Coordinates of C-alpha atoms in Angstrom, one line a residue:
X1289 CA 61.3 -193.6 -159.5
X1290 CA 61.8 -193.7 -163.4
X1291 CA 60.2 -190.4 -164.6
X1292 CA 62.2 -189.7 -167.5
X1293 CA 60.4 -192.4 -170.4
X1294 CA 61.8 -192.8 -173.5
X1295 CA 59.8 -192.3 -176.9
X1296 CA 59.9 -196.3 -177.4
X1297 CA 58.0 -196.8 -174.6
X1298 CA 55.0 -195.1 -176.2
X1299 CA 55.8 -195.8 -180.0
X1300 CA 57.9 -197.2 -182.7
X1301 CA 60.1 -193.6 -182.9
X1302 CA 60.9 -194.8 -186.4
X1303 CA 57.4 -195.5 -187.7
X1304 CA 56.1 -192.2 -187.0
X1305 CA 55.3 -190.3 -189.9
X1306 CA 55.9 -186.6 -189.9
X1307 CA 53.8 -184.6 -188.1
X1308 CA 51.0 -181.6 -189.3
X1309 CA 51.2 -178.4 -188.7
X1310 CA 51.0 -178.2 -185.1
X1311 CA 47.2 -177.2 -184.4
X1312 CA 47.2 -175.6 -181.1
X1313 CA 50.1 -174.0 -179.1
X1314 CA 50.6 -173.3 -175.8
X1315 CA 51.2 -169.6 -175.6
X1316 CA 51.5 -166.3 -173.0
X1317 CA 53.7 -163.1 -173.1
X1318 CA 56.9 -163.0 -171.3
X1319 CA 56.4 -161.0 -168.0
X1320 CA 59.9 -159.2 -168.6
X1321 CA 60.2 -158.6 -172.8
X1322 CA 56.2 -158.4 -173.4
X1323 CA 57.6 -161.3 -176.5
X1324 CA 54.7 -164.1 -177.2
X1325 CA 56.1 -167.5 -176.0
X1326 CA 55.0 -170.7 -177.6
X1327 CA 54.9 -174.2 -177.5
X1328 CA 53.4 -176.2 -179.6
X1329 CA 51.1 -179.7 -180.0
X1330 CA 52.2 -181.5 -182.6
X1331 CA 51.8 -184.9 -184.4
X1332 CA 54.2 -186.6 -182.0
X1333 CA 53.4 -185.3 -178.9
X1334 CA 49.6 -186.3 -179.6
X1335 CA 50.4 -190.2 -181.0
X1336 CA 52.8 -190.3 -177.6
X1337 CA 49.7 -189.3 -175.4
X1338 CA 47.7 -191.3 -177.9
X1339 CA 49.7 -194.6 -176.3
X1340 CA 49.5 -193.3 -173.2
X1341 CA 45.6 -193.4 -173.2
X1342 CA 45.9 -196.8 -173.9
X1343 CA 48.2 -197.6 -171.1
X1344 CA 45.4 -196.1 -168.8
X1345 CA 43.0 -198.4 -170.3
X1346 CA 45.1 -201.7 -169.6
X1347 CA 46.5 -201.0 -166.5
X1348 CA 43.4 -199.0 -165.0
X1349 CA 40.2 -200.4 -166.9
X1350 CA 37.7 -199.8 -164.0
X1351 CA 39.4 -196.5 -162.8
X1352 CA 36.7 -194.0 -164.5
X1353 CA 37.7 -191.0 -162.4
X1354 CA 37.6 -188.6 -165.0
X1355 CA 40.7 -185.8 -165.0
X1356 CA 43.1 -184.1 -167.7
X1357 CA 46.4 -185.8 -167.8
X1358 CA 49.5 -184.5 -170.0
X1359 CA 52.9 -185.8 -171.3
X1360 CA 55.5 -182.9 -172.5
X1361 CA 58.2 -184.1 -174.7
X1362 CA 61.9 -183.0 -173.8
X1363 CA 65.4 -183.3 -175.2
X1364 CA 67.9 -184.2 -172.3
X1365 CA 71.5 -181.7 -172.4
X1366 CA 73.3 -184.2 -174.7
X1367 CA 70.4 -184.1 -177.1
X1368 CA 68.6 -187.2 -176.5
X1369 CA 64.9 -187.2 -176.3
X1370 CA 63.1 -188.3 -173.2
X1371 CA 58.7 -188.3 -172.3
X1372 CA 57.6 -186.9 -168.9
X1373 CA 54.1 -187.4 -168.3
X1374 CA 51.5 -186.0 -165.1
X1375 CA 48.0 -185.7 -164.1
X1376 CA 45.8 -183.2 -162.4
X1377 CA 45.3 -182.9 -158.6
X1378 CA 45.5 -186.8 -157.3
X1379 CA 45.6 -190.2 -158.9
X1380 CA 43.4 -192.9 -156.6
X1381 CA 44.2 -190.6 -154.1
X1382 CA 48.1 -190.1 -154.3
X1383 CA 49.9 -187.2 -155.2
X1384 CA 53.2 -189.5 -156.0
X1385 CA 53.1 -192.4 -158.1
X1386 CA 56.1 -194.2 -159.6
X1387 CA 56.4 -192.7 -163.2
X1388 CA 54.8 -189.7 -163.0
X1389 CA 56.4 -186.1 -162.0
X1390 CA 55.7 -185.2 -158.5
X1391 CA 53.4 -181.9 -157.9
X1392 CA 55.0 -178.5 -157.2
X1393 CA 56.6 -177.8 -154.5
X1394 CA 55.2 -176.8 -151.6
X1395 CA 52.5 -179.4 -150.6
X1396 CA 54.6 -180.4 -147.8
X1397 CA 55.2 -177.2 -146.2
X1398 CA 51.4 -176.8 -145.8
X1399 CA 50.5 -180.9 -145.2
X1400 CA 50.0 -180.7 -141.2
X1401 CA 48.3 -177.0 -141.7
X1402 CA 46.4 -178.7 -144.6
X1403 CA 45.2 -182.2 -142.9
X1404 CA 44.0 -180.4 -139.9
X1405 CA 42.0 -177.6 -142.2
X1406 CA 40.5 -180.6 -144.6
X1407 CA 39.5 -182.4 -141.2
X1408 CA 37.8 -178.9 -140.0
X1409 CA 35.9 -178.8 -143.1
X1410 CA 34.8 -182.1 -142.9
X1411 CA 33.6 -181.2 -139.4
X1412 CA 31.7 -178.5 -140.9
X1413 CA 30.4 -180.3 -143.7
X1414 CA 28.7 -183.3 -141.3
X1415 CA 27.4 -180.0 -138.8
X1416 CA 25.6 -178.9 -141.6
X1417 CA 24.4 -182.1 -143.3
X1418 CA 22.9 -182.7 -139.4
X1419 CA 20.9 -179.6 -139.2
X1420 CA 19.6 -180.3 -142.8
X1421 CA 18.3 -183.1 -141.8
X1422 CA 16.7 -182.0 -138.1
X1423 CA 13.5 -184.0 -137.3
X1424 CA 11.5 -180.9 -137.0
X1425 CA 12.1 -180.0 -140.8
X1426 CA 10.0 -183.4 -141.7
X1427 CA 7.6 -182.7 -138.9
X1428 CA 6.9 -179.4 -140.1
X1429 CA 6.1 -180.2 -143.6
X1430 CA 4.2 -183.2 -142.6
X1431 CA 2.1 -181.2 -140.4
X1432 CA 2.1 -178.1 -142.9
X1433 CA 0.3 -180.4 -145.5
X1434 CA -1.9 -181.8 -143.3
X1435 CA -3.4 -178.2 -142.4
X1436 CA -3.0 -177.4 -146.2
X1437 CA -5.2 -180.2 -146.8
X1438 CA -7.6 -179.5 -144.2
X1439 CA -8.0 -175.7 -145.3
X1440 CA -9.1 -176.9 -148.8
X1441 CA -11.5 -179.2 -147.6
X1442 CA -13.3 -177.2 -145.2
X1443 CA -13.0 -173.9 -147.9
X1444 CA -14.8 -176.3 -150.3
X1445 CA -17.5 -177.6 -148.2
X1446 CA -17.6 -173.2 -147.4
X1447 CA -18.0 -172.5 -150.6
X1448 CA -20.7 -174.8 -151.1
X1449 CA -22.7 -173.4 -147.9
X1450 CA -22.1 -170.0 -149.3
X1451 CA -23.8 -170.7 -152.9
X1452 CA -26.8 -172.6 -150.4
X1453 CA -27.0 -169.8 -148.7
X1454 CA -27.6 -167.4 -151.6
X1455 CA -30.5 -169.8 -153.2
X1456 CA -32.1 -169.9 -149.7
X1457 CA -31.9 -166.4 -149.5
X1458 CA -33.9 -165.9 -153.0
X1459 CA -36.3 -168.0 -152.0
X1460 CA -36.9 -166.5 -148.5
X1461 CA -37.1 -162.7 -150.2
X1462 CA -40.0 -164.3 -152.4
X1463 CA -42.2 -165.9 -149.8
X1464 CA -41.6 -164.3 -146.4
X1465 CA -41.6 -160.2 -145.7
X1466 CA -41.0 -157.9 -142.4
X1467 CA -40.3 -159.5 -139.3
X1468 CA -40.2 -163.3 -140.5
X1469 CA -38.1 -162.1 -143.5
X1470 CA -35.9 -160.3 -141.3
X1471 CA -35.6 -163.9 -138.4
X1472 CA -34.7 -166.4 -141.8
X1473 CA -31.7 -164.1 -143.4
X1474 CA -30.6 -163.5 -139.7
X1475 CA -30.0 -167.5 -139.3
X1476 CA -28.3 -167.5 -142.4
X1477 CA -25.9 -165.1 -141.2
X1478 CA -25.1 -166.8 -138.3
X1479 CA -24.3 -169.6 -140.4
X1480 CA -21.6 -167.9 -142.5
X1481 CA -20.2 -166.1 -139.0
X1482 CA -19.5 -170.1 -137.3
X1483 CA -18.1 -170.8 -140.5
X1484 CA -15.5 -168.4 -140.5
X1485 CA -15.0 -169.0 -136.9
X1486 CA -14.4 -172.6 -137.8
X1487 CA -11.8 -171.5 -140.5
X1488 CA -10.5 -168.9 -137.9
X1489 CA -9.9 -171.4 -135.3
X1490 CA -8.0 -173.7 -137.8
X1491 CA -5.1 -171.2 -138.7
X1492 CA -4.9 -169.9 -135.1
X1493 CA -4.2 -174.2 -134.4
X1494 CA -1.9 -174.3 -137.5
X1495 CA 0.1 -171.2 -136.3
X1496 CA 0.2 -172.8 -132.4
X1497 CA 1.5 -175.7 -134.1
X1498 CA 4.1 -175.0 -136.9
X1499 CA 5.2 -171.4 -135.6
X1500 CA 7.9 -173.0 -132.9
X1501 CA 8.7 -175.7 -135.5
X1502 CA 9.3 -172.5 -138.1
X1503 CA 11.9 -170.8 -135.2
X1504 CA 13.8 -174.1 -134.5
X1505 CA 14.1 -174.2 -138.3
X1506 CA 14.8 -170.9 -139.5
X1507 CA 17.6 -170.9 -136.4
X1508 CA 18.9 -174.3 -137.6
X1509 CA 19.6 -172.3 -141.0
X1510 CA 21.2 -169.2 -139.9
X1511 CA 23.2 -171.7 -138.5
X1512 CA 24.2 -173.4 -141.2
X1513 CA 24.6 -169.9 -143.4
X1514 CA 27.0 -169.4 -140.6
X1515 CA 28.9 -172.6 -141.0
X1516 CA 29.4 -172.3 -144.5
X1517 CA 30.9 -168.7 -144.2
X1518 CA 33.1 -170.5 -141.8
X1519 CA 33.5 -173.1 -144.3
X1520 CA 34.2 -170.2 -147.5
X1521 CA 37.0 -169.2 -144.9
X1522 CA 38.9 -171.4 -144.1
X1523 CA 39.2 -173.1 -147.5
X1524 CA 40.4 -169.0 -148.5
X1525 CA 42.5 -168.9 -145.8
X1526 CA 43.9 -172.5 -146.9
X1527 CA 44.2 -171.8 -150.8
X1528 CA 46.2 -168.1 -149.7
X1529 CA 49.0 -170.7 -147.5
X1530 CA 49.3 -173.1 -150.1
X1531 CA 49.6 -170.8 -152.6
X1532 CA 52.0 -168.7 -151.0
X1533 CA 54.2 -172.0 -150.3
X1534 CA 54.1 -173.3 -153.8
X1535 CA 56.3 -171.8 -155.8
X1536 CA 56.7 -171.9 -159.8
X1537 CA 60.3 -171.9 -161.8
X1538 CA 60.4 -170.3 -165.4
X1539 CA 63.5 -171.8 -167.5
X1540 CA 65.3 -168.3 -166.5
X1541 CA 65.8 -169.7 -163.5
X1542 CA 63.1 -167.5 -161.8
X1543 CA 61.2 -168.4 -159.1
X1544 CA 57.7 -167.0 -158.0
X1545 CA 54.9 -168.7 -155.7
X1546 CA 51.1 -168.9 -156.8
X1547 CA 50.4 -166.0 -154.7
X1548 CA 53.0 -163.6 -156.8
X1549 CA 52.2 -164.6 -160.0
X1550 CA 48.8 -164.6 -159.3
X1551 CA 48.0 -161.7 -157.0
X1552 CA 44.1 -160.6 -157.4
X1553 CA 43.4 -164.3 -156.9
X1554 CA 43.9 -168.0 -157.4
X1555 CA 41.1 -170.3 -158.6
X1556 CA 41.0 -174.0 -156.3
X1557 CA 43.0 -176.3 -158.4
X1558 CA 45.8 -174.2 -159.7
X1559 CA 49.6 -175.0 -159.4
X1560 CA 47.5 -178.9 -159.6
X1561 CA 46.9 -179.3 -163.3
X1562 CA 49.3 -180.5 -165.9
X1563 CA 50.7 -178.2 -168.1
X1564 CA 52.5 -176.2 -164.6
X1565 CA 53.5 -179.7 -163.2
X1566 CA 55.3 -180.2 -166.9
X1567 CA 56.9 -177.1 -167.0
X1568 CA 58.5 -176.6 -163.3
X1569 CA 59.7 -180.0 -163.6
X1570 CA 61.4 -179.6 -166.7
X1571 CA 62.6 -176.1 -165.8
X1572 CA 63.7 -177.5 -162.6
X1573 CA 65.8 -180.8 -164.1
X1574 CA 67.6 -178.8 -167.1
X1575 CA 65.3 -180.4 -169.8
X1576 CA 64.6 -178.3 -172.7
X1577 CA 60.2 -179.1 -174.0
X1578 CA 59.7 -179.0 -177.8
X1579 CA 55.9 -180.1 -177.6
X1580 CA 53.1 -180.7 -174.8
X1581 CA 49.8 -182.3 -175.2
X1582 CA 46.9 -182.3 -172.6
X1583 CA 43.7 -184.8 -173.0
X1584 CA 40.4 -185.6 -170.6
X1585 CA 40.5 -189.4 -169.8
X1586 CA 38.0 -191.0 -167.7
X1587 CA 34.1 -190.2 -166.9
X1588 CA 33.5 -186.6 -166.5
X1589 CA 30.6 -184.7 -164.5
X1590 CA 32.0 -181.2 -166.7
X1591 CA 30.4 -179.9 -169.4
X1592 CA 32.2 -180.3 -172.6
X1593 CA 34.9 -182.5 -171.4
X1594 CA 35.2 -185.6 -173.5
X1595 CA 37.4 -189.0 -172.8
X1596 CA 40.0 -189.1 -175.6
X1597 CA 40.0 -185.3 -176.7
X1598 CA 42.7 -183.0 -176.1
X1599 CA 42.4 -179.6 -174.4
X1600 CA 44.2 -176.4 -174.4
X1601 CA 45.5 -174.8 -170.7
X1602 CA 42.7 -174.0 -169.5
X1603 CA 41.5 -170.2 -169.1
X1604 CA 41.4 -169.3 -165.4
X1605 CA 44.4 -171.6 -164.0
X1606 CA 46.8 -172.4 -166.6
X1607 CA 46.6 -169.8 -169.2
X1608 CA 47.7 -166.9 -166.4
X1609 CA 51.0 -168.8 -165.9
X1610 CA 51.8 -169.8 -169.1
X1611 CA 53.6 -166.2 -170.5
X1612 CA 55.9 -166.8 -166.4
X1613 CA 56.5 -170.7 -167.2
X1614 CA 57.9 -170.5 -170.6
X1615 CA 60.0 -167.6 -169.7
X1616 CA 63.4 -168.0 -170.4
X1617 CA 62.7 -170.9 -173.3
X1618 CA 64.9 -170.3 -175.8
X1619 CA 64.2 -173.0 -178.4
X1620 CA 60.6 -172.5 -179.0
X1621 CA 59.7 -174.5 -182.4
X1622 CA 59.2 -172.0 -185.5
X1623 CA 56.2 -170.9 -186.8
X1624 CA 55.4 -173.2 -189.4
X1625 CA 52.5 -171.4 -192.0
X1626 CA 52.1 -174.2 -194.5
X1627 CA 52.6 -178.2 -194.3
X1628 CA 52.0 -181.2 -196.8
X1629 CA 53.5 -184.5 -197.3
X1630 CA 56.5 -182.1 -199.8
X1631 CA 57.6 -179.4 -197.9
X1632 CA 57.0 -176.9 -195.0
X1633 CA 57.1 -173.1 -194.9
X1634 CA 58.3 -171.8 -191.3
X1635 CA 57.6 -167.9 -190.1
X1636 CA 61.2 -167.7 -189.3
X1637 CA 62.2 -165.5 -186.1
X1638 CA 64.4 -162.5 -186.4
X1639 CA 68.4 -163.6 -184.9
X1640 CA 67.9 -167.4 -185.8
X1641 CA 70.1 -169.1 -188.1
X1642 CA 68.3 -170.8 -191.4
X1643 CA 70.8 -174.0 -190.7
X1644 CA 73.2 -174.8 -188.5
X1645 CA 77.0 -174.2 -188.9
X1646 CA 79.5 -175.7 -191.2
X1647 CA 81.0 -176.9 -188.4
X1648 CA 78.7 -176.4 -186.1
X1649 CA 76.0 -179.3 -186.7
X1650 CA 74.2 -179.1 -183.4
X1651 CA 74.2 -174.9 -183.6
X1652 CA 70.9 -173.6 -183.0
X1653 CA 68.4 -173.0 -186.1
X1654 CA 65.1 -173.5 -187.6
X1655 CA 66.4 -177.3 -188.9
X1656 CA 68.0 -178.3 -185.8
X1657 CA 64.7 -177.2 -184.0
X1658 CA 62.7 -178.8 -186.4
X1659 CA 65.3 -182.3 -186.5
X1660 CA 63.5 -182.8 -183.1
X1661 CA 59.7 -183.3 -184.5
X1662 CA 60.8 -185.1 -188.2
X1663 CA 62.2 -188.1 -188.4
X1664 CA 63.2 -187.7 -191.8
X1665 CA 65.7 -186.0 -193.5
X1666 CA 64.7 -182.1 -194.0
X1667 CA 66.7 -180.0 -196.0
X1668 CA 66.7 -175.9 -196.2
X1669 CA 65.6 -174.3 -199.9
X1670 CA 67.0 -171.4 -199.8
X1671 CA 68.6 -169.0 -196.7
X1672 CA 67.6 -166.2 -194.6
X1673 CA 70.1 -164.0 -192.8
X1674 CA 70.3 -164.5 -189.2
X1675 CA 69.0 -161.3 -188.9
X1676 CA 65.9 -161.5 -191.5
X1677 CA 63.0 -162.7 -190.4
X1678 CA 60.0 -164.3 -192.6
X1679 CA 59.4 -167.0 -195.0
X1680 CA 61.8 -169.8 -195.3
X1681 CA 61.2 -172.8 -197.3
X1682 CA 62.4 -176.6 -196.4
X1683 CA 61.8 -179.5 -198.3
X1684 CA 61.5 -182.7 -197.0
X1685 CA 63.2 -185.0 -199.6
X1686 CA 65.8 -184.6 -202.1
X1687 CA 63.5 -184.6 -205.1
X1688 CA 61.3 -181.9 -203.8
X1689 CA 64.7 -180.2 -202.3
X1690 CA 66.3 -180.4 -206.2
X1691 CA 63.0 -179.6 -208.2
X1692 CA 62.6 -176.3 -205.8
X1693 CA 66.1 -175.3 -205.7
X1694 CA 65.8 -175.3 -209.7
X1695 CA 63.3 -172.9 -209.1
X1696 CA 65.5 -170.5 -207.0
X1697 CA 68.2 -170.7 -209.2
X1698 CA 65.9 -170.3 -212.2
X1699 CA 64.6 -167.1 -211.0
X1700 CA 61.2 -168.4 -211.2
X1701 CA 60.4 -167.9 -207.6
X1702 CA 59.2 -164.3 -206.6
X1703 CA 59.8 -162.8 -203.3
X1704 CA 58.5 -160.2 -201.6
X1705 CA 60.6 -158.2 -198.6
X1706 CA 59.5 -155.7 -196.2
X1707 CA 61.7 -153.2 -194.6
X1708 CA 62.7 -150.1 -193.1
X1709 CA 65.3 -147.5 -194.4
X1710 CA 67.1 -144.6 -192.1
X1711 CA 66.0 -142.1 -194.5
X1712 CA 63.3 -140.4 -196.8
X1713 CA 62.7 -140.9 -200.0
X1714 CA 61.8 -139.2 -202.6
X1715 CA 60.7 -141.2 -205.3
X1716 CA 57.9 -143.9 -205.2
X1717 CA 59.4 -147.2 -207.3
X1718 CA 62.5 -148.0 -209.1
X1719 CA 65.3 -151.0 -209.3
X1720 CA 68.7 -151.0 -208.0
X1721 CA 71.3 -152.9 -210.8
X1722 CA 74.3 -152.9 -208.7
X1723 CA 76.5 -156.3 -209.3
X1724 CA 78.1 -157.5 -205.6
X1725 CA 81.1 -159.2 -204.7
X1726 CA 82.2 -161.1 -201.8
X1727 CA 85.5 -160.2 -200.1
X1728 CA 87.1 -163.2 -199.1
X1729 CA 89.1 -161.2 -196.9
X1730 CA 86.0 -159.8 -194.8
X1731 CA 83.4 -162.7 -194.5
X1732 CA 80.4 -161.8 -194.1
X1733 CA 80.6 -158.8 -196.0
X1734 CA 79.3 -157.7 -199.5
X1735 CA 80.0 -154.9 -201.7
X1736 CA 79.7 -153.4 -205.1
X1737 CA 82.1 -154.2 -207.8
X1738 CA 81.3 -153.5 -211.0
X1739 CA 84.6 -155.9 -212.6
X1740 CA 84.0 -159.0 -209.9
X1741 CA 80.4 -158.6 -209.1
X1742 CA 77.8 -161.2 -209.8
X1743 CA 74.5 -159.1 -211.3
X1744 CA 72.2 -158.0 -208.9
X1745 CA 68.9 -156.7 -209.5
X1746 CA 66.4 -155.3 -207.1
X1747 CA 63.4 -153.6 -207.4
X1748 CA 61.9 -151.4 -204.9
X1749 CA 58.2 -149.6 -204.0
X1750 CA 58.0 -147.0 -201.3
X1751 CA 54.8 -148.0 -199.2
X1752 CA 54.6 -145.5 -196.4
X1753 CA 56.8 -142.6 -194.7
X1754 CA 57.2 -143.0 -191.1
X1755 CA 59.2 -139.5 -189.9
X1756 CA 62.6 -140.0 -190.8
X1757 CA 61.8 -143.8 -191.8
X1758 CA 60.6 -144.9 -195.2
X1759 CA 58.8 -147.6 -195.4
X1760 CA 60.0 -150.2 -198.2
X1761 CA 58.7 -153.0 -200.1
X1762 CA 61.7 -154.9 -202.1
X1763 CA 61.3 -157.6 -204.8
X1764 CA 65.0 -158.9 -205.3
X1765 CA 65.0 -160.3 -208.9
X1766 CA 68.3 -162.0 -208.3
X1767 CA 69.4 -164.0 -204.4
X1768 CA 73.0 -162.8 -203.7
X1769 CA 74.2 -162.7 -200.2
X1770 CA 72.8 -159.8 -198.5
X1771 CA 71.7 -158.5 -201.7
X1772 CA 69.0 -156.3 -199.9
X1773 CA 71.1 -154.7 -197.3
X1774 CA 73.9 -153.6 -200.2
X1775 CA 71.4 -152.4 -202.2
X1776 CA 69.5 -150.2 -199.8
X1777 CA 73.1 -148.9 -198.3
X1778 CA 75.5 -148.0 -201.3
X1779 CA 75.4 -144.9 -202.1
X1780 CA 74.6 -146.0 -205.9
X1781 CA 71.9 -147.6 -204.8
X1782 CA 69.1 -146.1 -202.1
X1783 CA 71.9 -145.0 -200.2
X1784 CA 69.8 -145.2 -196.7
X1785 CA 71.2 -148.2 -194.7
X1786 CA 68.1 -151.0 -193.2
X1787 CA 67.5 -150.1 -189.9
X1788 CA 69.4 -152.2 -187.3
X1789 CA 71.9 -153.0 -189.9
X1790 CA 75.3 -152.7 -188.2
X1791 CA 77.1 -154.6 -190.5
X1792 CA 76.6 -151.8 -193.1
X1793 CA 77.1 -148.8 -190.9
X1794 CA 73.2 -148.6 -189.4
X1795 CA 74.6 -146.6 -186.3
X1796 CA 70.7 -146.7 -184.8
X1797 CA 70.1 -148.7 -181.9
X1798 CA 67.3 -150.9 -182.4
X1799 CA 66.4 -154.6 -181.3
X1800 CA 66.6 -155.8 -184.5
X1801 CA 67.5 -156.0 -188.3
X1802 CA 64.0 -154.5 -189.8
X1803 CA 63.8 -156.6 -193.2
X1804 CA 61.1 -158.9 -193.8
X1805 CA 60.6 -162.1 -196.0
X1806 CA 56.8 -160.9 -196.3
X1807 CA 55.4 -163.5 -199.3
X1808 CA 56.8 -165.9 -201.4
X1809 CA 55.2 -167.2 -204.2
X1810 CA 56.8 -170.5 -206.4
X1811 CA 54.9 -173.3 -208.4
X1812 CA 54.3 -176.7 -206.1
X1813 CA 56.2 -179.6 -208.3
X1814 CA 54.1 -182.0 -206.8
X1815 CA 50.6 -180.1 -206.6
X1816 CA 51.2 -178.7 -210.2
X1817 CA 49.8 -175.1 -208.9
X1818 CA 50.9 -172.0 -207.8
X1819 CA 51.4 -172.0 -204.2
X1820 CA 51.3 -168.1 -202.4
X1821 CA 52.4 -167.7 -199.2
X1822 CA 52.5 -164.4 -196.6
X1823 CA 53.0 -163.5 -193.4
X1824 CA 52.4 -160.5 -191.4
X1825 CA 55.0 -158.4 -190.9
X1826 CA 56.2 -158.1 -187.4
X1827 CA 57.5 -154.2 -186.8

């Protein structure tokens, strides 16, 4: 069974043009770390699922069963690229086809259990569709409007006697008196008494009639209430088995059935749709996703389910699993905050590199992550220590690469840093002119040295006091290597190392370097305009 496709079967790999920013991502919080996981739609992943909607309409052009199918992109471990693609519940009936990834696993360990439970239900259902349709349910209705229509005759031809009866009665008053008088309105009474007999004698016939059709009837539907409790139990007892047999695996390694992960509940269907089957399988088979996309094909009886559009995971069975799922999924794409046909700004995560190594080309970073979804040269603007997080700049060509590095080395581009410092301070603004050097002895490393130093100029706002923590915004008017960090921790400068900065003596233990590229403002070379960019800052 070929399940592993690759991109040419869908498209022309080199014809794609790069993709948008992505515009939905898949997304939950890790179980263990509380960290928000993501992974993203983007351009590619829609034009493969794109070609795969047409493959549905050639091969299957009178199969209108609507359901959401889903493909998940994947690099293989020796870095090639590679489609895996699934669909929700059953396809004509199947649960394995050739191309597709199998469900979950668990289905078998429940099949007997299952076949004998669906054939019970069946049972059930055909009980119940019998005593819907008992003959004394038509007779009764039948016979019901026939009394019904009798009533309404015989009250009308009543209710004309009655107003008779009133203009006989004026009449009589005005040309009889005493004993006669008294005979007359007598017969007329006797007339209205038979005539509520007669309507007396009709209901006590209706109620001979119907009543023992009403008790067959009313038992025939406590019966069926009955059956569908039965029913409502069994499928629970069902949905509890299988989803205590299926079980889930995060790209940790972790394992965890439905019944775990979900423990106040499992809606019917889930473990069934897509996005799950993408994920275990990939977790499962060492494949590492860069981008999923989910779409509705086929008729749909759902409200707001469209052939052709793509959905999200949906609320109450996929999004639940999602934070479990990616667990463990190291190479989540960046952030990207601003795309055009130029250049792309990524949010870039604290402990990732800007590029990879110099020796090192396949080393983890926001361009190798990124090399994945562009095929195109992309090129880094500037750098972010491994340890910053925050704006970082790419271009993707070499004339918008030169034209903005001019830019950087130009000093025209201003930058804005946000950070905390192990210390309080005691003035509100001021710049740090403190020239650095790097010691080609102790790589990394950068110090002050007022004879070898390049110039370095920062300037620095205090923006809050947190107890022993200041709060910091920087605006380096010069990009040296680690220019920040030396600033804040030399004595001659702030003298209060960055927190989490153990390269220059932060003893603190902390998760993480807290410095922040917060905005980043340059002018667009191809836009002509002033581009500002910012991002929330994360601590």
């Amino acid at each position: 069974m070929n399940i592993l496709h690759p991109i040419s079967d869908f498209i022309n790999p080199h014809s794609i043009i790069s993709p948008s920013q992505p515009n939905y991502y898949y997304e939950g919080k890790c179980p263990q770390t509380g960290e928000i996981l993501r992974l993203p739609r983007t351009g590619l992943a829609e034009a493969i699922a794109h070609s795969l909607m047409q493959q549905l309409e050639e091969n299957y052009p009178y199969f209108c069963e609507g359901k959401m199918y889903g493909i998940l992109l994947v690099e293989l471990p020796n870095g090639e690229l590679r489609v895996i693609q699934a669909f929700s519940g059953l396809f004509h009936g199947n649960s394995l086809v050739d191309g597709w990834i199998p469900p979950i696993p668990g289905r078998q360990e429940v099949a007997v259990l299952e076949t004998q439970t669906l054939a019970e239900l069946e049972t059930i259902k055909q009980e119940i569709i019998n005593l819907q349709k008992i003959p004394e349910r038509q007779t009764y209705q039948s016979l019901s409007d026939e009394y019904i229509q009798e009533l309404q005759a015989i009250s009308l031809h009543h209710h004309h006697s009655k107003l008779e009866r009133q203009e006989q009665r004026q009449i009589l008053e005005q040309i009889l008196s005493g004993e006669s008088l008294k005979i007359a309105l007598e017969k007329l009474a006797a007339q209205s008494r038979q005539q509520g007999i007669e309507r007396r004698n009709i209901k006590r016939r209706q109620n001979e009639v119907l009543q023992p059709l009403q008790q067959i009837i009313a038992a025939a539907d406590r019966k069926i209430t009955e059956l569908r409790q039965q029913r409502k139990e069994l499928s629970r007892q069902l949905q509890t088995q299988m989803h205590a047999a299926y079980s889930l695996t995060n790209f940790s390694g972790q394992s965890l059935s439905l019944q775990q992960l979900l423990p106040g509940g499992t809606p019917t269907g889930t473990g069934e749709c897509c996005a799950p089957k993408l994920l275990h399988y990939a977790a499962t088979h060492g494949l590492k996703p860069l981008a999923m996309a989910e779409f509705w094909w086929g008729n749909s009886s759902i409200e707001n389910k469209v052939s052709g559009e793509f959905y999200g995971a949906c609320l109450e069975r996929c999004q639940p699993l999602m934070g479990f799922l990616l667990s463990g999924l190291k190479l989540n794409q960046p952030e990207i905050i601003y795309e055009d046909e130029w250049l792309i700004a990524v949010n870039k995560s604290s402990g990732l590199l800007s590029v990879p190594g110099r020796y090192s080309h396949n080393q983890d970073s926001v361009i190798s992550r990124l090399s994945h979804l562009y095929n195109q040269e992309i090129i880094a603007v500037h750098r972010l220590d491994q340890d910053t997080s925050g704006i970082l700049l790419i271009a993707k060509d070499l004339v918008t690469y030169s034209q903005l590095s001019q830019q950087f080395e130009q000093r025209k581009i201003h930058k804005v840093y946000e950070a905390i410092i192990t210390g309080s301070l005691t003035i509100n603004e001021g710049e740090i002119n403190l020239p650095l050097w790097g010691n080609p002895d102790h790589r990394p490393y950068q110090q002050v040295d007022l004879e070898r130093g390049k110039p370095s100029l920062t300037r620095f706002r205090l923006i809050g006091a947190e107890g022993n923590y200041s709060r910091i915004e920087f605006i380096p008017m010069t990009g040296r290597t680690h220019q920040l960090r030396v600033h804040a921790a030399d004595k001659r400068g702030l003298g209060m190392r960055i927190l989490g900065d153990k390269l220059y003596g932060c003893l603190k233990s902390v998760s993480r370097l807290y410095l922040h590229a917060r905005e980043l403002s340059f002018y667009h070379p191809h836009l002509q305009k002033i581009l500002h960019l910012q991002v929330k800052t994360p601590f």
